[in-house]
Amino acid sequence: MTIAQIMAPACIHLDVDAPSKKRALERMSEYLSEGDSELNSGQVFDALLMRERLGSTGLGFGFAIPHARHAHAADVRGACMRLAQPIDFDAMDQQPVDFVVGLLVPDGCADEHVHTLAQLAGLLNEPDVRARLRNAQTPEEVLEVFLSASVA
């Protein structure tokens, strides 16, 4: 499964106001739980926060990948947001984060979780992909970056 397959334009948000890591995780929780009556954004936030306490998901280069498993997730879900202003995310390279890609995976899908996370980290490790994501003007353009990078 590719990143483009788990994300739709409705899950992509640009110029989001989230002045702190906590607020960014709250917003991501809302986006990951949208459209699924089985998911509660508060519970998704708790799952993301619990994972974040194990170690920052700030990947570096201004990107973060908060992710968690959740008992009520029916399938792998992705969402992303480009922040209006970079924030401290305790990233490995100590750089502020301006782009956040979130993943929510069903509890029983450990292999899928690891595979999707590795694929996403690999994509975001590419300078060209990062630049194209930052320069995208619409959610559809962001999705196109993931789509074209996934097949490359």
GROMACS .gro file of C-alpha atoms in nm:
model
  152
    1MET     CA    1   0.000   0.000   0.000
    2THR     CA    2   0.139   0.342  -0.096
    3ILE     CA    3   0.105   0.671   0.089
    4ALA     CA    4  -0.110   0.805  -0.195
    5GLN     CA    5  -0.353   0.515  -0.140
    6ILE     CA    6  -0.419   0.605   0.224
    7MET     CA    7  -0.456   0.978   0.176
    8ALA     CA    8  -0.719   1.181  -0.009
    9PRO     CA    9  -0.720   1.554  -0.082
   10ALA     CA   10  -0.974   1.599   0.201
   11CYS     CA   11  -0.708   1.468   0.443
   12ILE     CA   12  -0.450   1.723   0.333
   13HIS     CA   13  -0.451   2.063   0.502
   14LEU     CA   14  -0.233   2.358   0.408
   15ASP     CA   15  -0.125   2.656   0.619
   16VAL     CA   16  -0.266   2.512   0.941
   17ASP     CA   17  -0.242   2.724   1.254
   18ALA     CA   18  -0.088   2.500   1.520
   19PRO     CA   19   0.147   2.703   1.742
   20SER     CA   20   0.274   2.407   1.947
   21LYS     CA   21   0.350   2.037   1.919
   22LYS     CA   22   0.047   1.958   2.137
   23ARG     CA   23  -0.183   2.163   1.916
   24ALA     CA   24  -0.037   2.002   1.602
   25LEU     CA   25  -0.109   1.656   1.746
   26GLU     CA   26  -0.463   1.765   1.837
   27ARG     CA   27  -0.524   1.888   1.484
   28MET     CA   28  -0.375   1.570   1.336
   29SER     CA   29  -0.604   1.364   1.561
   30GLU     CA   30  -0.904   1.550   1.423
   31TYR     CA   31  -0.791   1.492   1.066
   32LEU     CA   32  -0.719   1.122   1.118
   33SER     CA   33  -1.058   1.058   1.280
   34GLU     CA   34  -1.267   1.256   1.028
   35GLY     CA   35  -1.534   1.056   0.850
   36ASP     CA   36  -1.515   0.751   1.076
   37SER     CA   37  -1.780   0.729   1.347
   38GLU     CA   38  -1.578   0.459   1.525
   39LEU     CA   39  -1.287   0.695   1.584
   40ASN     CA   40  -1.287   0.957   1.856
   41SER     CA   41  -1.036   1.237   1.803
   42GLY     CA   42  -0.960   1.248   2.176
   43GLN     CA   43  -0.867   0.880   2.178
   44VAL     CA   44  -0.661   0.922   1.860
   45PHE     CA   45  -0.482   1.215   2.026
   46ASP     CA   46  -0.408   0.998   2.331
   47ALA     CA   47  -0.263   0.726   2.106
   48LEU     CA   48  -0.046   0.974   1.915
   49LEU     CA   49   0.069   1.138   2.238
   50MET     CA   50   0.153   0.803   2.398
   51ARG     CA   51   0.367   0.714   2.096
   52GLU     CA   52   0.530   1.058   2.101
   53ARG     CA   53   0.630   1.006   2.465
   54LEU     CA   54   0.840   0.709   2.356
   55GLY     CA   55   1.048   0.944   2.142
   56SER     CA   56   0.986   1.232   1.907
   57THR     CA   57   0.851   1.150   1.565
   58GLY     CA   58   1.026   1.459   1.433
   59LEU     CA   59   1.209   1.304   1.141
   60GLY     CA   60   1.431   1.600   1.059
   61PHE     CA   61   1.447   1.846   0.771
   62GLY     CA   62   1.131   2.014   0.910
   63PHE     CA   63   0.912   1.702   0.884
   64ALA     CA   64   0.739   1.492   1.150
   65ILE     CA   65   0.551   1.163   1.122
   66PRO     CA   66   0.330   1.117   1.428
   67HIS     CA   67   0.181   0.769   1.414
   68ALA     CA   68  -0.006   0.524   1.631
   69ARG     CA   69  -0.207   0.205   1.636
   70HIS     CA   70  -0.570   0.221   1.739
   71ALA     CA   71  -0.821  -0.052   1.821
   72HIS     CA   72  -1.106   0.123   1.639
   73ALA     CA   73  -0.920   0.201   1.318
   74ALA     CA   74  -1.071  -0.011   1.042
   75ASP     CA   75  -0.784   0.050   0.800
   76VAL     CA   76  -0.462   0.245   0.759
   77ARG     CA   77  -0.540   0.617   0.753
   78GLY     CA   78  -0.315   0.906   0.661
   79ALA     CA   79  -0.342   1.282   0.683
   80CYS     CA   80  -0.099   1.565   0.645
   81MET     CA   81  -0.071   1.931   0.720
   82ARG     CA   82   0.168   2.203   0.624
   83LEU     CA   83   0.191   2.445   0.914
   84ALA     CA   84   0.151   2.820   0.878
   85GLN     CA   85   0.452   2.864   1.110
   86PRO     CA   86   0.725   2.610   1.199
   87ILE     CA   87   0.712   2.471   1.553
   88ASP     CA   88   0.947   2.294   1.791
   89PHE     CA   89   0.879   1.921   1.762
   90ASP     CA   90   1.188   1.786   1.941
   91ALA     CA   91   1.316   1.665   1.605
   92MET     CA   92   1.639   1.467   1.581
   93ASP     CA   93   1.813   1.751   1.397
   94GLN     CA   94   1.670   2.015   1.636
   95GLN     CA   95   1.510   2.197   1.340
   96PRO     CA   96   1.154   2.329   1.368
   97VAL     CA   97   0.883   2.132   1.190
   98ASP     CA   98   0.659   2.282   0.924
   99PHE     CA   99   0.515   1.968   0.764
  100VAL     CA  100   0.341   1.689   0.955
  101VAL     CA  101   0.226   1.358   0.808
  102GLY     CA  102   0.016   1.143   1.041
  103LEU     CA  103  -0.061   0.772   1.028
  104LEU     CA  104  -0.320   0.570   1.213
  105VAL     CA  105  -0.306   0.193   1.180
  106PRO     CA  106  -0.537  -0.082   1.313
  107ASP     CA  107  -0.403  -0.260   1.621
  108GLY     CA  108  -0.344  -0.591   1.445
  109CYS     CA  109  -0.147  -0.450   1.153
  110ALA     CA  110   0.207  -0.425   1.288
  111ASP     CA  111   0.371  -0.521   0.958
  112GLU     CA  112   0.162  -0.272   0.762
  113HIS     CA  113   0.245  -0.004   1.020
  114VAL     CA  114   0.619  -0.059   0.990
  115HIS     CA  115   0.607  -0.087   0.610
  116THR     CA  116   0.401   0.231   0.563
  117LEU     CA  117   0.615   0.424   0.812
  118ALA     CA  118   0.936   0.313   0.641
  119GLN     CA  119   0.798   0.405   0.299
  120LEU     CA  120   0.697   0.749   0.422
  121ALA     CA  121   1.031   0.811   0.594
  122GLY     CA  122   1.209   0.709   0.274
  123LEU     CA  123   1.003   0.952   0.066
  124LEU     CA  124   1.062   1.237   0.310
  125ASN     CA  125   1.433   1.167   0.308
  126GLU     CA  126   1.443   1.286  -0.054
  127PRO     CA  127   1.523   1.660  -0.085
  128ASP     CA  128   1.320   1.690  -0.407
  129VAL     CA  129   1.009   1.538  -0.245
  130ARG     CA  130   1.039   1.769   0.056
  131ALA     CA  131   1.075   2.076  -0.169
  132ARG     CA  132   0.778   1.976  -0.384
  133LEU     CA  133   0.559   1.918  -0.077
  134ARG     CA  134   0.649   2.258   0.063
  135ASN     CA  135   0.582   2.430  -0.270
  136ALA     CA  136   0.248   2.260  -0.339
  137GLN     CA  137  -0.038   2.509  -0.363
  138THR     CA  138  -0.333   2.271  -0.324
  139PRO     CA  139  -0.411   1.941  -0.150
  140GLU     CA  140  -0.430   1.780  -0.494
  141GLU     CA  141  -0.073   1.891  -0.567
  142VAL     CA  142   0.045   1.742  -0.236
  143LEU     CA  143  -0.127   1.415  -0.326
  144GLU     CA  144   0.037   1.422  -0.669
  145VAL     CA  145   0.380   1.454  -0.504
  146PHE     CA  146   0.310   1.143  -0.295
  147LEU     CA  147   0.172   0.961  -0.596
  148SER     CA  148   0.464   1.040  -0.826
  149ALA     CA  149   0.725   0.979  -0.555
  150SER     CA  150   0.565   0.644  -0.465
  151VAL     CA  151   0.599   0.506  -0.815
  152ALA     CA  152   0.946   0.648  -0.877
   0.00000   0.00000   0.00000
